[in-house]
PDB file of C-alpha atoms in Angstrom:
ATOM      1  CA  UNK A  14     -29.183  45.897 -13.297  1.00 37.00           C
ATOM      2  CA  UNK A  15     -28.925  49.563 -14.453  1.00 38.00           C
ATOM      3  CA  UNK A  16     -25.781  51.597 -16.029  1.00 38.00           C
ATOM      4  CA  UNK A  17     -25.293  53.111 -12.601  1.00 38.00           C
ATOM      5  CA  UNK A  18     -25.174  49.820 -10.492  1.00 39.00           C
ATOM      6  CA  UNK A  19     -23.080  48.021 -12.803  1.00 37.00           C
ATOM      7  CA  UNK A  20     -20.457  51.310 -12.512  1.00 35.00           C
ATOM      8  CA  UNK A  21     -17.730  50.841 -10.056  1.00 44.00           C
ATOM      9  CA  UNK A  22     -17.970  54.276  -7.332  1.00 52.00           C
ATOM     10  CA  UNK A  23     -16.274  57.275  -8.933  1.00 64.00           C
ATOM     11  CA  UNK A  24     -12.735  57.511  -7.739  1.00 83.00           C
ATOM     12  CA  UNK A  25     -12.183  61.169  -5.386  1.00 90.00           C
ATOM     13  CA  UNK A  26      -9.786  63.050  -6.023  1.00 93.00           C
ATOM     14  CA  UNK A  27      -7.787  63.434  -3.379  1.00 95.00           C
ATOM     15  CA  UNK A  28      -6.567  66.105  -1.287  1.00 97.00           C
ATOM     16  CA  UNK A  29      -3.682  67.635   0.126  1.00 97.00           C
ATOM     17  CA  UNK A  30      -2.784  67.491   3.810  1.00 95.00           C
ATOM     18  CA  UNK A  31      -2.772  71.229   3.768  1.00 95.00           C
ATOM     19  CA  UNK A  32      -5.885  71.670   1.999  1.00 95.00           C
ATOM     20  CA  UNK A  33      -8.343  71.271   5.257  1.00 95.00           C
ATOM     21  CA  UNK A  34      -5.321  71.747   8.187  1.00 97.00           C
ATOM     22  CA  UNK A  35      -6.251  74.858  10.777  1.00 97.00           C
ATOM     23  CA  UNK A  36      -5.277  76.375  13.938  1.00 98.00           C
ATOM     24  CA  UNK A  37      -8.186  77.573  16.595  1.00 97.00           C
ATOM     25  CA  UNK A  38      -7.297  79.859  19.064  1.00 97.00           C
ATOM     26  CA  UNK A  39      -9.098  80.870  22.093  1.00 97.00           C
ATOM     27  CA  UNK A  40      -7.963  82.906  25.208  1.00 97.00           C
ATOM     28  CA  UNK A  41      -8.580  80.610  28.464  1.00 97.00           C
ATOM     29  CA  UNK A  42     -10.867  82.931  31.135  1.00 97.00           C
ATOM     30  CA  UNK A  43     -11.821  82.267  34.805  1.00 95.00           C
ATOM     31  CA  UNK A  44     -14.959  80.683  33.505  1.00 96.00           C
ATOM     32  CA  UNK A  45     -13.118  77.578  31.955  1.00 97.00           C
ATOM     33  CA  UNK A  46     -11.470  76.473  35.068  1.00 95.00           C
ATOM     34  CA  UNK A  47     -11.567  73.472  37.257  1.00 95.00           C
ATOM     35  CA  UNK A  48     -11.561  73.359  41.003  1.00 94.00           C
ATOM     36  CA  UNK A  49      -7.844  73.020  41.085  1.00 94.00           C
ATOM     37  CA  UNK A  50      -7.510  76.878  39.390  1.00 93.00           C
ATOM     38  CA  UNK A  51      -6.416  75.528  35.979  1.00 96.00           C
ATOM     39  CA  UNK A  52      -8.275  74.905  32.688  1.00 97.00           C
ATOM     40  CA  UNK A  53     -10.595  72.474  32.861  1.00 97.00           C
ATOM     41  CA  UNK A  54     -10.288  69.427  30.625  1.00 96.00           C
ATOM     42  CA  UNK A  55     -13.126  69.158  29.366  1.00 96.00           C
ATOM     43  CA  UNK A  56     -12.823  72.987  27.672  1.00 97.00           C
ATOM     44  CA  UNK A  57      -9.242  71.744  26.096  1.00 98.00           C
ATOM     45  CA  UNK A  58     -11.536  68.427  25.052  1.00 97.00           C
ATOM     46  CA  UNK A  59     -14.173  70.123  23.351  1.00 97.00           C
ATOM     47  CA  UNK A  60     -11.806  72.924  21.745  1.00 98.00           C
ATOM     48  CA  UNK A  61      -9.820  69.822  20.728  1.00 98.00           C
ATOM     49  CA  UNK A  62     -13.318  68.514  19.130  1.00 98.00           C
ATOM     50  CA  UNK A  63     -13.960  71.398  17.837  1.00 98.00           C
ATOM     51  CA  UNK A  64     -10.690  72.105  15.777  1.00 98.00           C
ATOM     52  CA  UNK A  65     -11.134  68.704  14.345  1.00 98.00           C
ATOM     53  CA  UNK A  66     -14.547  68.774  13.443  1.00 98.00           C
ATOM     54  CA  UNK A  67     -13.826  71.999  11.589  1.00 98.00           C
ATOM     55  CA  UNK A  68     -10.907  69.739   9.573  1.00 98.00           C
ATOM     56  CA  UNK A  69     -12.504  66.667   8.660  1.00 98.00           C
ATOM     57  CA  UNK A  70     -15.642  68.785   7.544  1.00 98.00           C
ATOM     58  CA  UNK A  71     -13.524  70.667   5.046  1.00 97.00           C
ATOM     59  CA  UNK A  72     -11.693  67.541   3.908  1.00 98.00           C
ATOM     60  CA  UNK A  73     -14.480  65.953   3.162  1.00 97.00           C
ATOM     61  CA  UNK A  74     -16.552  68.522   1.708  1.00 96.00           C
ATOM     62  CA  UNK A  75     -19.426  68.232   4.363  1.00 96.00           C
ATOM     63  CA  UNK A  76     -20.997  66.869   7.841  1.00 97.00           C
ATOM     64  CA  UNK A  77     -18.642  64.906   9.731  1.00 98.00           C
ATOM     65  CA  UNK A  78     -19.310  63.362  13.152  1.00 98.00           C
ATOM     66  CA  UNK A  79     -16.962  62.176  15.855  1.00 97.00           C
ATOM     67  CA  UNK A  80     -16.753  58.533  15.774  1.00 96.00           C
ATOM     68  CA  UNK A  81     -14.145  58.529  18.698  1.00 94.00           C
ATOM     69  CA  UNK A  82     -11.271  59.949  20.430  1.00 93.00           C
ATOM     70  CA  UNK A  83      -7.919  58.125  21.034  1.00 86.00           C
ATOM     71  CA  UNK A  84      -5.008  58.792  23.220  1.00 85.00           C
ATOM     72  CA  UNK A  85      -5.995  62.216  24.690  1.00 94.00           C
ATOM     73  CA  UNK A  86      -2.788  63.619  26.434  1.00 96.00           C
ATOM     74  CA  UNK A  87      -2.465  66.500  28.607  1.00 97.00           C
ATOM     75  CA  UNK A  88       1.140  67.225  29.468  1.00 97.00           C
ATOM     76  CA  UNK A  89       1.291  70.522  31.601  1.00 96.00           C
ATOM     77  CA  UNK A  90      -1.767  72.306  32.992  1.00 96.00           C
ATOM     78  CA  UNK A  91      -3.303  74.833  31.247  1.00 97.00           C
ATOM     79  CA  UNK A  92      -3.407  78.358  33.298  1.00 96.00           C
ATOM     80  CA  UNK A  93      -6.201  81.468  33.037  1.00 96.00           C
ATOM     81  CA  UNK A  94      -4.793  83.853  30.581  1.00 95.00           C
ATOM     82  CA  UNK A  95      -3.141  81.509  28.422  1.00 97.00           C
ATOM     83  CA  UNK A  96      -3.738  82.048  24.491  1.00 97.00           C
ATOM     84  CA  UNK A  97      -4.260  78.052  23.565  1.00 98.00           C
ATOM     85  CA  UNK A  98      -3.890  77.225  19.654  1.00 98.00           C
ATOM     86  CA  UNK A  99      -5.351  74.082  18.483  1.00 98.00           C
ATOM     87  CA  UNK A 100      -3.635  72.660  15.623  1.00 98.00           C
ATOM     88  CA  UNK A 101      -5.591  70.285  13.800  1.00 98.00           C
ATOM     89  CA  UNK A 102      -5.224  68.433  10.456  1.00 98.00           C
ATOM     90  CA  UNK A 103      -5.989  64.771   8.766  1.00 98.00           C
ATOM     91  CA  UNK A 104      -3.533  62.063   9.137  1.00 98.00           C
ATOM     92  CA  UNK A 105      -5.196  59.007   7.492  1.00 98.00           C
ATOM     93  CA  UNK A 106      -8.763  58.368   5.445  1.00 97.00           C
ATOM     94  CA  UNK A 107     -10.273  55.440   4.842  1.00 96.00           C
ATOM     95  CA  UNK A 108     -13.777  55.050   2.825  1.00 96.00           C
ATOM     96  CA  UNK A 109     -16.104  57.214   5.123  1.00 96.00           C
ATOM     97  CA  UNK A 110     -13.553  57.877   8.063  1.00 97.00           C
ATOM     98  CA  UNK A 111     -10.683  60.405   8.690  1.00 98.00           C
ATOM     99  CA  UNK A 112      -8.373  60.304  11.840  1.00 98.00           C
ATOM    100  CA  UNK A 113      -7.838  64.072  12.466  1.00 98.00           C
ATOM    101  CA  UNK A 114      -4.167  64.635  14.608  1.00 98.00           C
ATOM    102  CA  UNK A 115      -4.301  67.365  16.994  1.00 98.00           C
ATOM    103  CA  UNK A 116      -1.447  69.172  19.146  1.00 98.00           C
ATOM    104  CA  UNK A 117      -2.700  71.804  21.454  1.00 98.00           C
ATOM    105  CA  UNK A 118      -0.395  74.584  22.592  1.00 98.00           C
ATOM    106  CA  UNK A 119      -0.115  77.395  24.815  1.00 98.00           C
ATOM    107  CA  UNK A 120       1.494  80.718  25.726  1.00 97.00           C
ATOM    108  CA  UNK A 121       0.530  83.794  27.802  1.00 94.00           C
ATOM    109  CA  UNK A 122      -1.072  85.939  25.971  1.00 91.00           C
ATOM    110  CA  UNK A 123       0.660  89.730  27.299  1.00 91.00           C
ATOM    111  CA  UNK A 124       4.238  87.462  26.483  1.00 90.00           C
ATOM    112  CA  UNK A 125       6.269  87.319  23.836  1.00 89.00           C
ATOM    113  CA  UNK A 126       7.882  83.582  24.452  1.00 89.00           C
ATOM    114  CA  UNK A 127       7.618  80.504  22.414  1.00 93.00           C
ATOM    115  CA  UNK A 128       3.805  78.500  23.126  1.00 95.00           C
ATOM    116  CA  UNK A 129       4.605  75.220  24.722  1.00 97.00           C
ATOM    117  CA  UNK A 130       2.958  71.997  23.596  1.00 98.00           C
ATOM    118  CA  UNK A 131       0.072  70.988  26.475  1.00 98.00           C
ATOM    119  CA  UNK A 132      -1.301  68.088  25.083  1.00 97.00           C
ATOM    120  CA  UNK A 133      -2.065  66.211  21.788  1.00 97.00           C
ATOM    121  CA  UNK A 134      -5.145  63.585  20.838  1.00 98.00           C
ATOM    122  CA  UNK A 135      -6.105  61.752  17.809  1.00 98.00           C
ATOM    123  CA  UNK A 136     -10.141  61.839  16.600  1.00 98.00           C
ATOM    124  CA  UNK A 137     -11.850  59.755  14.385  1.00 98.00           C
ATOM    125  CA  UNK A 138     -14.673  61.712  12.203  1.00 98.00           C
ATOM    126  CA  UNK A 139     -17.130  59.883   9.915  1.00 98.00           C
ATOM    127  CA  UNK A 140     -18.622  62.021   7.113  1.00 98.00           C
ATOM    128  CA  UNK A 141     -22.393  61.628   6.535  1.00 97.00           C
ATOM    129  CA  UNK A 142     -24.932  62.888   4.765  1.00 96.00           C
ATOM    130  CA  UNK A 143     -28.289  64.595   5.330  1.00 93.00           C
ATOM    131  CA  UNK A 144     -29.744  60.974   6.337  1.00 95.00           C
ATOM    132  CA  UNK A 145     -26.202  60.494   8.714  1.00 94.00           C
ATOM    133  CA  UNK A 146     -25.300  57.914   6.639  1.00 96.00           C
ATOM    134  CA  UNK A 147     -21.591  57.606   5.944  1.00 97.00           C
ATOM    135  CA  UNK A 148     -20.610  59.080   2.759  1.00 97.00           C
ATOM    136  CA  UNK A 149     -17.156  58.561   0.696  1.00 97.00           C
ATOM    137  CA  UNK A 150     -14.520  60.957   1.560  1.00 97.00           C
ATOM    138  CA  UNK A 151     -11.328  62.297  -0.110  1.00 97.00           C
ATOM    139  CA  UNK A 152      -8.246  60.545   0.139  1.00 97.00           C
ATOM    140  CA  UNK A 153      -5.530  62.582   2.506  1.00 97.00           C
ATOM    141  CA  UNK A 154      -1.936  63.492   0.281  1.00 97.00           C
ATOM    142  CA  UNK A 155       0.891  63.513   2.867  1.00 97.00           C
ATOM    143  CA  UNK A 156       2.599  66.774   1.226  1.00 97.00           C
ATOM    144  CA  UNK A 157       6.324  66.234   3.314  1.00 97.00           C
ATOM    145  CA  UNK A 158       7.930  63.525   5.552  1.00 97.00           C
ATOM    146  CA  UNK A 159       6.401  64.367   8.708  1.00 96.00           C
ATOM    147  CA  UNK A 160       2.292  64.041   7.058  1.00 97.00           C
ATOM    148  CA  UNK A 161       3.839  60.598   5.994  1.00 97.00           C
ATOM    149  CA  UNK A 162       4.617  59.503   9.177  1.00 97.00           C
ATOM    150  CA  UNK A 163       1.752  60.581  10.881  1.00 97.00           C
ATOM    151  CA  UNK A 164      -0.345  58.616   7.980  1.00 97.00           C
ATOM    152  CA  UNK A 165       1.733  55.789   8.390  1.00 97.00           C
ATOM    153  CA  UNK A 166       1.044  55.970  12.499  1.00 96.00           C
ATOM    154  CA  UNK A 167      -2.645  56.328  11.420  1.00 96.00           C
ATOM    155  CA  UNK A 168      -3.018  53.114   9.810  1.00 96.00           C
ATOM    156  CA  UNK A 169      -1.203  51.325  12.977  1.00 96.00           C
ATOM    157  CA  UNK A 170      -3.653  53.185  15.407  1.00 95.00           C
ATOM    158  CA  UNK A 171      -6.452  52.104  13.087  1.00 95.00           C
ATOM    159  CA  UNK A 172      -5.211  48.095  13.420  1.00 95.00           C
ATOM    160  CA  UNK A 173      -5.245  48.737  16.893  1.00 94.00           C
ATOM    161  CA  UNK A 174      -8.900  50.380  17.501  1.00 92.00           C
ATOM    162  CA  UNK A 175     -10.189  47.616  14.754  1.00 92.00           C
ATOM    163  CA  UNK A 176      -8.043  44.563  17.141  1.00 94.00           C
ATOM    164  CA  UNK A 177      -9.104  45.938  20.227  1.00 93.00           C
ATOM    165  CA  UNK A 178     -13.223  46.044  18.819  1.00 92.00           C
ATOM    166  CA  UNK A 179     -13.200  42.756  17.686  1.00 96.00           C
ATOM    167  CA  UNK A 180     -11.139  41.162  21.087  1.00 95.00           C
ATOM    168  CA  UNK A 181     -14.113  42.907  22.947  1.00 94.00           C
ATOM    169  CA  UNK A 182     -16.497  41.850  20.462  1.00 94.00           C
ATOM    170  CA  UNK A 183     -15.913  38.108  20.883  1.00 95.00           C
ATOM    171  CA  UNK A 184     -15.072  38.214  24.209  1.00 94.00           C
ATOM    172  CA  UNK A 185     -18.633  39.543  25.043  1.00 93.00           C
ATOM    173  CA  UNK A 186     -20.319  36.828  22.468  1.00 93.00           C
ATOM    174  CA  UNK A 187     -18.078  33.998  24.767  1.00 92.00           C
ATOM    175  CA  UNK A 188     -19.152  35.837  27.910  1.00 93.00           C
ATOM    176  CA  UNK A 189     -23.180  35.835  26.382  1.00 90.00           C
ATOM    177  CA  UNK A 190     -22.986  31.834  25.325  1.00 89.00           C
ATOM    178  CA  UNK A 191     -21.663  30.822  28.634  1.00 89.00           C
ATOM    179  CA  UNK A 192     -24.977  32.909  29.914  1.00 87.00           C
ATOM    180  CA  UNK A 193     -22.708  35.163  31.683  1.00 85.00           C
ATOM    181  CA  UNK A 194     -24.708  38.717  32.159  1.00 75.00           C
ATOM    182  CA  UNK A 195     -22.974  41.848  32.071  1.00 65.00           C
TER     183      UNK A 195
END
């Protein structure tokens, strides 16, 4: 074996919640509408993507892909006109992963009243590197009591998305030895 292969991997330093957080901020137009005459999900989804791409790339210092999207909730409709701010930041790393939190909000924009929360989702970003492989990524610091809480939520949602893979996982393999197609 060689010096380098007999080294454990370097420790990363790690980073401050508030190092990589940001807010994106986009004035909804005619052309992001649905049928019904309100925003279309899919524009809050992929502003939503967007926001946290943008996060987990600066956390971890490079390309980061989304690896999935959990619990994507829209609360009130989202109406032409309305100045939505995506607020994005990481909750929770592992090795190669980050789960980014995001709350999406919204206010007119010719008013001067508080911007109401209109939905909130939780994204899983893998960081990679020119090959897409995963890379190692900086360890999140929760900086107050609230980023500790929603790292401490992290690691539950992560039991559950890792339970729920491996349920699905065997149940297929039972499902295949019993010579039951899908």
């Amino acid at each position: 074996m060689t010096d380098q292969a007999q080294r454990p991997e370097e420790e990363i330093p790690g980073k401050p919640t508030g190092a990589s957080r940001t807010t994106l901020s986009h004035i909804m137009t005619g052309s992001d509408t649905n049928l019904l005459g309100t925003v279309h999900g899919g524009v809050i989804m992929k502003l939503v993507d967007d926001a946290a791409g943008a996060v987990a790339g600066r956390h971890s210092g490079g390309p980061a892909v989304t690896a999935s999207m959990d619990e994507m909730v829209f609360l009130v409709p989202v109406r032409v006109g309305d100045l939505v701010h995506v607020k994005a930041q990481v909750n929770w790393t592992g090795r190669s992963s980050m789960e980014v939190g995001v709350r999406v909000l919204a206010e007119r924009w010719n008013e001067s009243t508080p911007a109401t929360q209109v939905g909130s989702a939780y994204l899983v970003f893998a960081a990679v590197d020119g090959d897409g492989k995963p890379r190692p990524v900086p360890p999140v610091i929760p900086e107050t009591e609230r980023d500790q809480r929603r790292y401490q939520e992290a690691q539950i949602r992560r039991t559950h998305r890792l339970a729920r893979r491996r349920a699905i996982k065997e149940l297929r393999e039972k499902r295949a030895a019993e010579g039951l197609e899908d």
